[in-house]
């Protein structure tokens, strides 16, 4: 679909920008989209009437979900975070990620309009250039601006309310693996395994990780700081996600957690990676070991899945959909951190997973897709009007470890 020229803005663009067209939940549903602070997208369905503009915050959240999907696609798995950002809306990346860009119209896919700029953006850019020239003219030649690039992995889904800080803790001793320590001399961004982290634990009950030897079970291309969360987001170790997890578990006196699938017991560490697996929040208590928490006024359950089940290290750890037989794959998820949505229900594979928990009628068309996190949000069934997290169903109902699906139908 050919984009309209920017010269033809005005009343037509103002009309288009009345409602946010983000798939899923709008972060500012009561506020119309202001073109000056919006992102324009294009739908390849010529008859789409949903709209062309998103609130910038809504677009950034939606884009993060698409980037998370791209991370699991083909050649994009070997790209860095920066490469995925650069390639996403170009042909190179979009050809891989378009399936995660479904429009609310149900018949097309959205793509960021790279040729469009908000009204006044060019003027502001010129003013910024002039300001920078004035600033540079006042500097001495000896002044050097050194900048360091920081990267983060918890944007793939982890977010949580802040919590209290913590106290130092003791730890078990591990041998430093030769395979990883020898990689320190390489130019690749490998994990530095022999560094003992400075900083606090939480109430003295959590372990101190001395090395990363447990991650040697992963394929070599995954032993890096993009696949394994190793750095705090905040300054001086004040990472909201880490503090939220540690304070929650400390309040329950739980220095260890159990995998929701295999029930294996896992140590919780005071620094990233927090666990040899990953945490996630779900509106459903999948296992008795899941810890109840309150997040933004909603009851959630802090749950853990071990690295072996995420990576399907052996056939016994493979689970598949009871209805269509498709295998669940968690190998693209970042290890050692937390996702703010139910990772098992974030990618429904068939129509049976899209039915109301009360009247059992479909909530979406089979080809309609939401953002990963939206499947964990409460929605109102259009048929029976019951409000519930309808897409989140019991693990035992959705999945089986048998070689063939049971084809049990939701009533």
mmCIF file of C-alpha atoms in Angstrom:
data_model
loop_
_atom_site.group_PDB
_atom_site.id
_atom_site.type_symbol
_atom_site.label_atom_id
_atom_site.label_comp_id
_atom_site.label_asym_id
_atom_site.label_seq_id
_atom_site.Cartn_x
_atom_site.Cartn_y
_atom_site.Cartn_z
ATOM 1 C CA UNK A 1 0.000 0.000 0.000
ATOM 2 C CA UNK A 2 1.547 3.259 -1.104
ATOM 3 C CA UNK A 3 1.887 5.808 1.670
ATOM 4 C CA UNK A 4 0.260 9.235 1.300
ATOM 5 C CA UNK A 5 2.580 12.127 0.760
ATOM 6 C CA UNK A 6 3.287 14.237 3.753
ATOM 7 C CA UNK A 7 2.248 17.312 1.824
ATOM 8 C CA UNK A 8 -1.338 16.108 1.863
ATOM 9 C CA UNK A 9 -1.643 16.266 5.641
ATOM 10 C CA UNK A 10 -4.094 18.470 7.527
ATOM 11 C CA UNK A 11 -7.693 17.520 8.007
ATOM 12 C CA UNK A 12 -7.285 13.986 6.596
ATOM 13 C CA UNK A 13 -4.344 13.155 8.900
ATOM 14 C CA UNK A 14 -6.087 14.703 11.886
ATOM 15 C CA UNK A 15 -9.091 12.511 11.131
ATOM 16 C CA UNK A 16 -6.921 9.372 10.887
ATOM 17 C CA UNK A 17 -5.224 10.137 14.177
ATOM 18 C CA UNK A 18 -8.352 10.147 16.322
ATOM 19 C CA UNK A 19 -7.911 6.581 17.599
ATOM 20 C CA UNK A 20 -4.838 4.477 18.352
ATOM 21 C CA UNK A 21 -4.609 1.500 15.985
ATOM 22 C CA UNK A 22 -2.248 -0.589 18.145
ATOM 23 C CA UNK A 23 -3.177 -4.289 18.101
ATOM 24 C CA UNK A 24 -4.214 -5.339 21.577
ATOM 25 C CA UNK A 25 -4.517 -2.987 24.549
ATOM 26 C CA UNK A 26 -3.939 0.757 24.152
ATOM 27 C CA UNK A 27 -1.942 2.321 26.992
ATOM 28 C CA UNK A 28 -3.874 5.604 26.693
ATOM 29 C CA UNK A 29 -7.383 4.565 25.577
ATOM 30 C CA UNK A 30 -9.037 7.842 26.551
ATOM 31 C CA UNK A 31 -6.573 10.057 24.732
ATOM 32 C CA UNK A 32 -6.800 10.682 20.987
ATOM 33 C CA UNK A 33 -3.589 10.282 19.034
ATOM 34 C CA UNK A 34 -1.823 13.599 18.429
ATOM 35 C CA UNK A 35 -0.078 13.447 15.055
ATOM 36 C CA UNK A 36 2.885 15.469 16.382
ATOM 37 C CA UNK A 37 3.671 12.733 18.906
ATOM 38 C CA UNK A 38 2.548 9.634 17.023
ATOM 39 C CA UNK A 39 4.010 6.832 14.943
ATOM 40 C CA UNK A 40 2.456 6.104 11.581
ATOM 41 C CA UNK A 41 2.017 2.534 10.349
ATOM 42 C CA UNK A 42 0.717 1.050 7.113
ATOM 43 C CA UNK A 43 -1.557 -1.956 6.675
ATOM 44 C CA UNK A 44 -1.197 -4.037 3.513
ATOM 45 C CA UNK A 45 -4.964 -4.532 3.479
ATOM 46 C CA UNK A 46 -6.238 -1.804 1.157
ATOM 47 C CA UNK A 47 -9.688 -1.854 2.763
ATOM 48 C CA UNK A 48 -8.417 -1.529 6.338
ATOM 49 C CA UNK A 49 -10.378 1.072 8.299
ATOM 50 C CA UNK A 50 -8.710 0.640 11.712
ATOM 51 C CA UNK A 51 -6.413 3.651 11.365
ATOM 52 C CA UNK A 52 -2.807 4.536 10.654
ATOM 53 C CA UNK A 53 -1.479 6.063 13.872
ATOM 54 C CA UNK A 54 -0.393 4.815 17.294
ATOM 55 C CA UNK A 55 0.536 6.617 20.482
ATOM 56 C CA UNK A 56 4.311 6.547 20.621
ATOM 57 C CA UNK A 57 4.241 4.583 23.902
ATOM 58 C CA UNK A 58 1.811 2.040 22.414
ATOM 59 C CA UNK A 59 3.990 1.626 19.337
ATOM 60 C CA UNK A 60 7.138 1.087 21.417
ATOM 61 C CA UNK A 61 5.431 -1.599 23.515
ATOM 62 C CA UNK A 62 4.034 -3.295 20.412
ATOM 63 C CA UNK A 63 7.408 -3.062 18.657
ATOM 64 C CA UNK A 64 9.093 -4.737 21.649
ATOM 65 C CA UNK A 65 6.782 -7.722 21.180
ATOM 66 C CA UNK A 66 7.591 -7.914 17.473
ATOM 67 C CA UNK A 67 11.313 -7.753 18.276
ATOM 68 C CA UNK A 68 10.897 -10.604 20.749
ATOM 69 C CA UNK A 69 9.262 -12.645 17.987
ATOM 70 C CA UNK A 70 12.018 -11.725 15.522
ATOM 71 C CA UNK A 71 14.573 -12.994 18.009
ATOM 72 C CA UNK A 72 13.275 -16.538 17.472
ATOM 73 C CA UNK A 73 13.167 -16.391 13.663
ATOM 74 C CA UNK A 74 15.713 -18.027 11.389
ATOM 75 C CA UNK A 75 18.842 -16.026 10.737
ATOM 76 C CA UNK A 76 17.701 -13.264 13.126
ATOM 77 C CA UNK A 77 18.622 -15.535 16.041
ATOM 78 C CA UNK A 78 22.279 -14.758 15.448
ATOM 79 C CA UNK A 79 21.732 -10.980 15.174
ATOM 80 C CA UNK A 80 22.601 -8.653 18.015
ATOM 81 C CA UNK A 81 19.897 -6.543 19.681
ATOM 82 C CA UNK A 82 21.121 -3.555 17.713
ATOM 83 C CA UNK A 83 20.925 -5.436 14.411
ATOM 84 C CA UNK A 84 17.382 -6.562 15.138
ATOM 85 C CA UNK A 85 16.349 -2.959 15.847
ATOM 86 C CA UNK A 86 18.015 -1.755 12.646
ATOM 87 C CA UNK A 87 16.600 -4.490 10.428
ATOM 88 C CA UNK A 88 13.080 -4.876 11.833
ATOM 89 C CA UNK A 89 11.257 -2.488 9.519
ATOM 90 C CA UNK A 90 13.451 -3.134 6.483
ATOM 91 C CA UNK A 91 12.834 -6.001 4.081
ATOM 92 C CA UNK A 92 15.645 -7.985 5.703
ATOM 93 C CA UNK A 93 13.912 -8.196 9.076
ATOM 94 C CA UNK A 94 10.245 -7.603 8.231
ATOM 95 C CA UNK A 95 10.091 -10.658 5.954
ATOM 96 C CA UNK A 96 10.856 -12.719 9.078
ATOM 97 C CA UNK A 97 8.699 -10.823 11.597
ATOM 98 C CA UNK A 98 5.562 -9.893 9.642
ATOM 99 C CA UNK A 99 3.553 -12.763 11.167
ATOM 100 C CA UNK A 100 3.749 -10.967 14.522
ATOM 101 C CA UNK A 101 2.457 -7.711 12.964
ATOM 102 C CA UNK A 102 -1.182 -8.631 12.423
ATOM 103 C CA UNK A 103 -3.550 -5.668 12.138
ATOM 104 C CA UNK A 104 -6.764 -5.367 14.134
ATOM 105 C CA UNK A 105 -8.684 -5.503 10.868
ATOM 106 C CA UNK A 106 -7.831 -9.214 10.796
ATOM 107 C CA UNK A 107 -6.898 -9.190 7.110
ATOM 108 C CA UNK A 108 -3.559 -7.432 6.929
ATOM 109 C CA UNK A 109 -0.199 -6.813 8.554
ATOM 110 C CA UNK A 110 1.180 -3.552 9.889
ATOM 111 C CA UNK A 111 4.530 -2.002 9.091
ATOM 112 C CA UNK A 112 6.105 1.203 10.357
ATOM 113 C CA UNK A 113 6.018 3.968 7.759
ATOM 114 C CA UNK A 114 9.693 4.889 7.532
ATOM 115 C CA UNK A 115 9.004 7.671 5.017
ATOM 116 C CA UNK A 116 6.702 9.616 7.322
ATOM 117 C CA UNK A 117 7.754 12.243 9.839
ATOM 118 C CA UNK A 118 5.474 14.070 12.303
ATOM 119 C CA UNK A 119 4.577 17.670 11.374
ATOM 120 C CA UNK A 120 7.253 20.027 12.652
ATOM 121 C CA UNK A 121 9.861 17.280 13.004
ATOM 122 C CA UNK A 122 12.084 18.778 10.295
ATOM 123 C CA UNK A 123 11.951 22.203 11.929
ATOM 124 C CA UNK A 124 12.850 20.745 15.299
ATOM 125 C CA UNK A 125 15.725 18.806 13.749
ATOM 126 C CA UNK A 126 17.160 22.006 12.230
ATOM 127 C CA UNK A 127 16.886 23.800 15.560
ATOM 128 C CA UNK A 128 18.643 20.904 17.306
ATOM 129 C CA UNK A 129 21.521 21.047 14.794
ATOM 130 C CA UNK A 130 21.936 24.767 15.392
ATOM 131 C CA UNK A 131 21.924 24.230 19.156
ATOM 132 C CA UNK A 132 24.618 21.569 18.856
ATOM 133 C CA UNK A 133 26.786 23.844 16.732
ATOM 134 C CA UNK A 134 26.532 26.570 19.372
ATOM 135 C CA UNK A 135 27.392 24.067 22.101
ATOM 136 C CA UNK A 136 30.406 22.724 20.209
ATOM 137 C CA UNK A 137 31.717 26.211 19.534
ATOM 138 C CA UNK A 138 31.999 26.766 23.292
ATOM 139 C CA UNK A 139 34.048 23.642 23.961
ATOM 140 C CA UNK A 140 37.826 23.493 24.286
ATOM 141 C CA UNK A 141 39.698 21.188 21.867
ATOM 142 C CA UNK A 142 40.884 19.068 24.799
ATOM 143 C CA UNK A 143 37.344 18.125 25.815
ATOM 144 C CA UNK A 144 36.579 14.526 24.955
ATOM 145 C CA UNK A 145 33.124 13.008 25.184
ATOM 146 C CA UNK A 146 33.407 9.327 26.006
ATOM 147 C CA UNK A 147 30.220 7.328 25.699
ATOM 148 C CA UNK A 148 29.631 3.711 26.577
ATOM 149 C CA UNK A 149 26.918 1.565 25.099
ATOM 150 C CA UNK A 150 24.688 -0.208 27.565
ATOM 151 C CA UNK A 151 22.363 -2.970 26.571
ATOM 152 C CA UNK A 152 19.478 -4.659 28.349
ATOM 153 C CA UNK A 153 17.663 -7.939 27.995
ATOM 154 C CA UNK A 154 14.696 -7.527 30.298
ATOM 155 C CA UNK A 155 12.911 -5.503 27.605
ATOM 156 C CA UNK A 156 11.902 -8.848 26.123
ATOM 157 C CA UNK A 157 9.105 -8.883 28.523
ATOM 158 C CA UNK A 158 10.266 -8.316 32.074
ATOM 159 C CA UNK A 159 8.733 -5.481 34.056
ATOM 160 C CA UNK A 160 7.724 -5.159 37.683
ATOM 161 C CA UNK A 161 7.076 -2.714 40.511
ATOM 162 C CA UNK A 162 10.065 -1.543 42.549
ATOM 163 C CA UNK A 163 10.832 -3.137 45.870
ATOM 164 C CA UNK A 164 13.140 -2.830 48.838
ATOM 165 C CA UNK A 165 16.905 -3.307 48.569
ATOM 166 C CA UNK A 166 18.773 -6.244 50.051
ATOM 167 C CA UNK A 167 21.582 -7.563 52.244
ATOM 168 C CA UNK A 168 24.715 -9.592 51.417
ATOM 169 C CA UNK A 169 24.538 -13.378 51.268
ATOM 170 C CA UNK A 170 26.778 -16.413 51.174
ATOM 171 C CA UNK A 171 26.975 -18.786 48.233
ATOM 172 C CA UNK A 172 27.889 -22.275 47.114
ATOM 173 C CA UNK A 173 31.278 -22.763 45.467
ATOM 174 C CA UNK A 174 31.572 -23.743 41.806
ATOM 175 C CA UNK A 175 34.559 -24.578 39.643
ATOM 176 C CA UNK A 176 35.316 -22.061 36.904
ATOM 177 C CA UNK A 177 34.806 -23.838 33.562
ATOM 178 C CA UNK A 178 37.768 -23.723 31.201
ATOM 179 C CA UNK A 179 35.477 -23.469 28.160
ATOM 180 C CA UNK A 180 34.101 -20.096 29.210
ATOM 181 C CA UNK A 181 37.132 -18.569 30.923
ATOM 182 C CA UNK A 182 39.294 -19.234 27.885
ATOM 183 C CA UNK A 183 36.744 -17.362 25.814
ATOM 184 C CA UNK A 184 37.531 -14.152 27.702
ATOM 185 C CA UNK A 185 40.368 -13.536 25.284
ATOM 186 C CA UNK A 186 38.053 -13.727 22.283
ATOM 187 C CA UNK A 187 36.426 -10.681 20.761
ATOM 188 C CA UNK A 188 32.940 -12.198 20.995
ATOM 189 C CA UNK A 189 30.637 -10.861 23.760
ATOM 190 C CA UNK A 190 30.994 -14.025 25.878
ATOM 191 C CA UNK A 191 30.013 -14.085 29.542
ATOM 192 C CA UNK A 192 32.854 -13.431 31.960
ATOM 193 C CA UNK A 193 32.522 -16.477 34.168
ATOM 194 C CA UNK A 194 35.114 -15.979 36.905
ATOM 195 C CA UNK A 195 33.880 -12.614 38.129
ATOM 196 C CA UNK A 196 32.372 -12.613 41.603
ATOM 197 C CA UNK A 197 29.737 -9.916 41.656
ATOM 198 C CA UNK A 198 29.883 -7.183 44.217
ATOM 199 C CA UNK A 199 26.656 -6.021 45.756
ATOM 200 C CA UNK A 200 23.813 -7.138 47.914
ATOM 201 C CA UNK A 201 21.566 -10.144 48.028
ATOM 202 C CA UNK A 202 18.258 -10.031 49.879
ATOM 203 C CA UNK A 203 17.894 -10.800 53.573
ATOM 204 C CA UNK A 204 20.878 -13.167 53.411
ATOM 205 C CA UNK A 205 18.947 -16.190 52.101
ATOM 206 C CA UNK A 206 19.965 -16.244 48.441
ATOM 207 C CA UNK A 207 23.037 -17.851 46.898
ATOM 208 C CA UNK A 208 25.976 -15.967 45.406
ATOM 209 C CA UNK A 209 26.790 -17.179 41.895
ATOM 210 C CA UNK A 210 30.565 -17.508 41.455
ATOM 211 C CA UNK A 211 30.567 -18.681 37.843
ATOM 212 C CA UNK A 212 28.344 -19.621 34.924
ATOM 213 C CA UNK A 213 29.275 -23.284 34.579
ATOM 214 C CA UNK A 214 25.631 -24.451 34.554
ATOM 215 C CA UNK A 215 25.102 -22.622 31.274
ATOM 216 C CA UNK A 216 27.669 -24.830 29.537
ATOM 217 C CA UNK A 217 24.705 -27.098 28.779
ATOM 218 C CA UNK A 218 23.587 -24.519 26.211
ATOM 219 C CA UNK A 219 24.823 -24.521 22.609
ATOM 220 C CA UNK A 220 27.914 -22.325 22.330
ATOM 221 C CA UNK A 221 26.146 -19.680 20.258
ATOM 222 C CA UNK A 222 23.744 -19.070 23.167
ATOM 223 C CA UNK A 223 26.400 -18.510 25.821
ATOM 224 C CA UNK A 224 26.367 -14.739 25.523
ATOM 225 C CA UNK A 225 24.948 -11.670 27.210
ATOM 226 C CA UNK A 226 22.005 -11.463 24.811
ATOM 227 C CA UNK A 227 20.607 -14.906 25.628
ATOM 228 C CA UNK A 228 21.452 -14.773 29.345
ATOM 229 C CA UNK A 229 20.566 -11.773 31.508
ATOM 230 C CA UNK A 230 23.714 -10.736 33.401
ATOM 231 C CA UNK A 231 23.488 -6.991 34.078
ATOM 232 C CA UNK A 232 21.239 -4.785 36.205
ATOM 233 C CA UNK A 233 18.981 -2.257 34.506
ATOM 234 C CA UNK A 234 19.252 0.411 37.192
ATOM 235 C CA UNK A 235 22.220 2.267 38.633
ATOM 236 C CA UNK A 236 24.181 0.812 41.566
ATOM 237 C CA UNK A 237 22.364 -2.538 41.382
ATOM 238 C CA UNK A 238 18.898 -1.026 41.878
ATOM 239 C CA UNK A 239 17.183 -3.115 39.223
ATOM 240 C CA UNK A 240 13.394 -3.124 39.708
ATOM 241 C CA UNK A 241 12.857 -6.612 38.309
ATOM 242 C CA UNK A 242 15.614 -8.208 40.387
ATOM 243 C CA UNK A 243 14.558 -6.450 43.593
ATOM 244 C CA UNK A 244 10.920 -7.381 42.987
ATOM 245 C CA UNK A 245 11.744 -11.087 42.600
ATOM 246 C CA UNK A 246 14.167 -11.257 45.532
ATOM 247 C CA UNK A 247 11.982 -9.321 47.948
ATOM 248 C CA UNK A 248 8.928 -11.394 46.969
ATOM 249 C CA UNK A 249 10.740 -14.691 47.554
ATOM 250 C CA UNK A 250 12.458 -13.399 50.700
ATOM 251 C CA UNK A 251 9.056 -12.514 52.138
ATOM 252 C CA UNK A 252 8.027 -16.145 51.580
ATOM 253 C CA UNK A 253 11.383 -17.471 52.917
ATOM 254 C CA UNK A 254 12.011 -19.198 49.596
ATOM 255 C CA UNK A 255 15.697 -19.283 48.592
ATOM 256 C CA UNK A 256 14.789 -21.986 46.060
ATOM 257 C CA UNK A 257 11.986 -22.447 43.538
ATOM 258 C CA UNK A 258 10.564 -25.383 41.575
ATOM 259 C CA UNK A 259 10.191 -25.724 37.802
ATOM 260 C CA UNK A 260 6.532 -25.609 36.773
ATOM 261 C CA UNK A 261 7.073 -28.528 34.346
ATOM 262 C CA UNK A 262 9.605 -30.995 35.764
ATOM 263 C CA UNK A 263 9.380 -29.905 39.440
ATOM 264 C CA UNK A 264 13.190 -29.678 39.676
ATOM 265 C CA UNK A 265 14.397 -27.496 42.557
ATOM 266 C CA UNK A 266 16.462 -24.476 41.513
ATOM 267 C CA UNK A 267 18.624 -22.135 43.602
ATOM 268 C CA UNK A 268 17.797 -18.436 43.404
ATOM 269 C CA UNK A 269 20.836 -16.160 43.170
ATOM 270 C CA UNK A 270 21.254 -12.629 44.445
ATOM 271 C CA UNK A 271 22.423 -11.263 41.087
ATOM 272 C CA UNK A 272 21.666 -11.879 37.445
ATOM 273 C CA UNK A 273 21.208 -14.516 36.144
ATOM 274 C CA UNK A 274 18.751 -14.996 39.008
ATOM 275 C CA UNK A 275 17.975 -18.629 38.203
ATOM 276 C CA UNK A 276 19.046 -21.379 35.807
ATOM 277 C CA UNK A 277 15.876 -20.830 33.816
ATOM 278 C CA UNK A 278 13.474 -17.906 33.784
ATOM 279 C CA UNK A 279 10.613 -16.457 35.848
ATOM 280 C CA UNK A 280 7.271 -15.259 34.550
ATOM 281 C CA UNK A 281 4.020 -13.815 35.913
ATOM 282 C CA UNK A 282 0.693 -15.503 35.210
ATOM 283 C CA UNK A 283 -2.879 -14.755 36.285
ATOM 284 C CA UNK A 284 -3.270 -18.526 36.868
ATOM 285 C CA UNK A 285 -1.500 -20.611 39.514
ATOM 286 C CA UNK A 286 -0.058 -23.392 37.357
ATOM 287 C CA UNK A 287 1.700 -25.075 40.291
ATOM 288 C CA UNK A 288 1.375 -24.989 44.067
ATOM 289 C CA UNK A 289 4.923 -23.617 44.336
ATOM 290 C CA UNK A 290 4.021 -20.436 42.393
ATOM 291 C CA UNK A 291 4.054 -17.372 44.646
ATOM 292 C CA UNK A 292 1.040 -15.040 44.724
ATOM 293 C CA UNK A 293 1.881 -11.358 44.168
ATOM 294 C CA UNK A 294 -0.010 -8.138 43.492
ATOM 295 C CA UNK A 295 1.015 -6.266 40.349
ATOM 296 C CA UNK A 296 -0.850 -3.070 39.426
ATOM 297 C CA UNK A 297 -3.770 -4.175 41.590
ATOM 298 C CA UNK A 298 -4.070 -7.579 39.878
ATOM 299 C CA UNK A 299 -3.331 -10.956 41.446
ATOM 300 C CA UNK A 300 -0.474 -12.690 39.624
ATOM 301 C CA UNK A 301 1.620 -15.781 40.322
ATOM 302 C CA UNK A 302 5.402 -15.716 40.138
ATOM 303 C CA UNK A 303 6.364 -18.968 38.397
ATOM 304 C CA UNK A 304 9.642 -20.487 37.225
ATOM 305 C CA UNK A 305 10.671 -22.805 34.369
ATOM 306 C CA UNK A 306 14.102 -24.420 34.324
ATOM 307 C CA UNK A 307 16.640 -24.142 31.515
ATOM 308 C CA UNK A 308 16.329 -27.835 30.632
ATOM 309 C CA UNK A 309 12.575 -27.559 29.967
ATOM 310 C CA UNK A 310 12.958 -24.296 28.053
ATOM 311 C CA UNK A 311 15.624 -25.807 25.822
ATOM 312 C CA UNK A 312 13.947 -29.263 25.640
ATOM 313 C CA UNK A 313 17.270 -30.904 26.487
ATOM 314 C CA UNK A 314 15.771 -34.393 26.227
ATOM 315 C CA UNK A 315 12.517 -35.907 24.853
ATOM 316 C CA UNK A 316 11.093 -36.275 28.370
ATOM 317 C CA UNK A 317 11.005 -32.485 28.688
ATOM 318 C CA UNK A 318 9.105 -31.900 25.435
ATOM 319 C CA UNK A 319 5.499 -30.794 25.803
ATOM 320 C CA UNK A 320 3.042 -30.365 22.958
ATOM 321 C CA UNK A 321 -0.455 -29.020 22.411
ATOM 322 C CA UNK A 322 -3.181 -31.560 23.176
ATOM 323 C CA UNK A 323 -5.254 -30.343 20.242
ATOM 324 C CA UNK A 324 -2.885 -29.807 17.309
ATOM 325 C CA UNK A 325 0.256 -31.593 18.504
ATOM 326 C CA UNK A 326 2.574 -28.596 18.045
ATOM 327 C CA UNK A 327 5.589 -28.581 20.365
ATOM 328 C CA UNK A 328 6.011 -25.713 22.817
ATOM 329 C CA UNK A 329 9.432 -24.096 22.495
ATOM 330 C CA UNK A 330 10.946 -21.788 25.100
ATOM 331 C CA UNK A 331 14.478 -21.748 23.695
ATOM 332 C CA UNK A 332 14.167 -18.153 22.462
ATOM 333 C CA UNK A 333 13.433 -16.775 25.944
ATOM 334 C CA UNK A 334 16.122 -14.892 27.846
ATOM 335 C CA UNK A 335 17.458 -16.839 30.822
ATOM 336 C CA UNK A 336 17.873 -15.548 34.363
ATOM 337 C CA UNK A 337 15.255 -12.798 34.324
ATOM 338 C CA UNK A 338 11.438 -12.451 34.413
ATOM 339 C CA UNK A 339 8.658 -12.009 31.862
ATOM 340 C CA UNK A 340 5.588 -10.024 32.856
ATOM 341 C CA UNK A 341 3.190 -12.374 31.060
ATOM 342 C CA UNK A 342 2.409 -16.100 30.894
ATOM 343 C CA UNK A 343 5.065 -17.503 28.546
ATOM 344 C CA UNK A 344 3.105 -20.729 27.961
ATOM 345 C CA UNK A 345 -0.003 -18.897 26.756
ATOM 346 C CA UNK A 346 1.720 -16.102 24.791
ATOM 347 C CA UNK A 347 1.697 -17.991 21.471
ATOM 348 C CA UNK A 348 -1.586 -19.927 21.095
ATOM 349 C CA UNK A 349 -1.123 -22.460 18.313
ATOM 350 C CA UNK A 350 -4.711 -23.382 17.457
ATOM 351 C CA UNK A 351 -8.339 -22.223 17.725
ATOM 352 C CA UNK A 352 -9.042 -24.354 20.795
ATOM 353 C CA UNK A 353 -6.735 -22.108 22.805
ATOM 354 C CA UNK A 354 -8.766 -19.020 21.860
ATOM 355 C CA UNK A 355 -12.079 -19.989 23.457
ATOM 356 C CA UNK A 356 -13.905 -18.399 26.389
ATOM 357 C CA UNK A 357 -13.404 -20.121 29.740
ATOM 358 C CA UNK A 358 -17.104 -19.708 30.526
ATOM 359 C CA UNK A 359 -19.208 -20.273 27.383
ATOM 360 C CA UNK A 360 -16.460 -21.948 25.305
ATOM 361 C CA UNK A 361 -17.141 -19.824 22.248
ATOM 362 C CA UNK A 362 -14.230 -18.365 20.242
ATOM 363 C CA UNK A 363 -12.990 -14.944 21.369
ATOM 364 C CA UNK A 364 -10.907 -14.284 18.240
ATOM 365 C CA UNK A 365 -10.898 -15.336 14.632
ATOM 366 C CA UNK A 366 -8.407 -18.174 14.042
ATOM 367 C CA UNK A 367 -6.100 -15.908 12.012
ATOM 368 C CA UNK A 368 -6.286 -12.972 14.447
ATOM 369 C CA UNK A 369 -3.287 -12.484 16.715
ATOM 370 C CA UNK A 370 -2.485 -10.275 19.734
ATOM 371 C CA UNK A 371 0.757 -9.161 21.308
ATOM 372 C CA UNK A 372 2.437 -11.771 23.506
ATOM 373 C CA UNK A 373 1.497 -10.071 26.774
ATOM 374 C CA UNK A 374 -2.110 -9.390 25.742
ATOM 375 C CA UNK A 375 -3.041 -13.062 26.035
ATOM 376 C CA UNK A 376 -2.447 -12.788 29.791
ATOM 377 C CA UNK A 377 -4.720 -9.768 30.260
ATOM 378 C CA UNK A 378 -8.364 -10.011 31.380
ATOM 379 C CA UNK A 379 -10.814 -9.609 28.482
ATOM 380 C CA UNK A 380 -14.603 -9.537 28.284
ATOM 381 C CA UNK A 381 -16.148 -12.319 26.237
ATOM 382 C CA UNK A 382 -18.332 -10.769 23.485
ATOM 383 C CA UNK A 383 -20.802 -13.668 23.822
ATOM 384 C CA UNK A 384 -21.404 -14.162 27.571
ATOM 385 C CA UNK A 385 -19.877 -10.825 28.759
ATOM 386 C CA UNK A 386 -17.770 -12.580 31.442
ATOM 387 C CA UNK A 387 -14.505 -10.801 32.312
ATOM 388 C CA UNK A 388 -11.596 -13.214 32.756
ATOM 389 C CA UNK A 389 -8.076 -14.064 31.569
ATOM 390 C CA UNK A 390 -9.754 -16.372 29.042
ATOM 391 C CA UNK A 391 -6.632 -17.208 27.046
ATOM 392 C CA UNK A 392 -4.798 -18.502 30.131
ATOM 393 C CA UNK A 393 -5.775 -22.123 30.672
ATOM 394 C CA UNK A 394 -4.358 -24.888 32.915
ATOM 395 C CA UNK A 395 -1.062 -26.366 31.703
ATOM 396 C CA UNK A 396 -2.437 -29.873 32.149
ATOM 397 C CA UNK A 397 -5.349 -29.068 29.883
ATOM 398 C CA UNK A 398 -3.362 -27.409 27.083
ATOM 399 C CA UNK A 399 -0.229 -29.581 27.016
ATOM 400 C CA UNK A 400 0.812 -33.215 27.117
ATOM 401 C CA UNK A 401 4.129 -35.091 27.052
ATOM 402 C CA UNK A 402 2.707 -37.874 24.896
ATOM 403 C CA UNK A 403 4.049 -38.361 21.391
ATOM 404 C CA UNK A 404 0.607 -37.788 19.897
ATOM 405 C CA UNK A 405 -2.010 -35.220 20.926
ATOM 406 C CA UNK A 406 -5.156 -36.339 22.667
ATOM 407 C CA UNK A 407 -7.366 -34.144 20.483
ATOM 408 C CA UNK A 408 -9.571 -33.470 23.460
ATOM 409 C CA UNK A 409 -12.029 -30.732 22.591
ATOM 410 C CA UNK A 410 -12.870 -27.821 24.866
ATOM 411 C CA UNK A 411 -16.606 -28.308 25.613
#
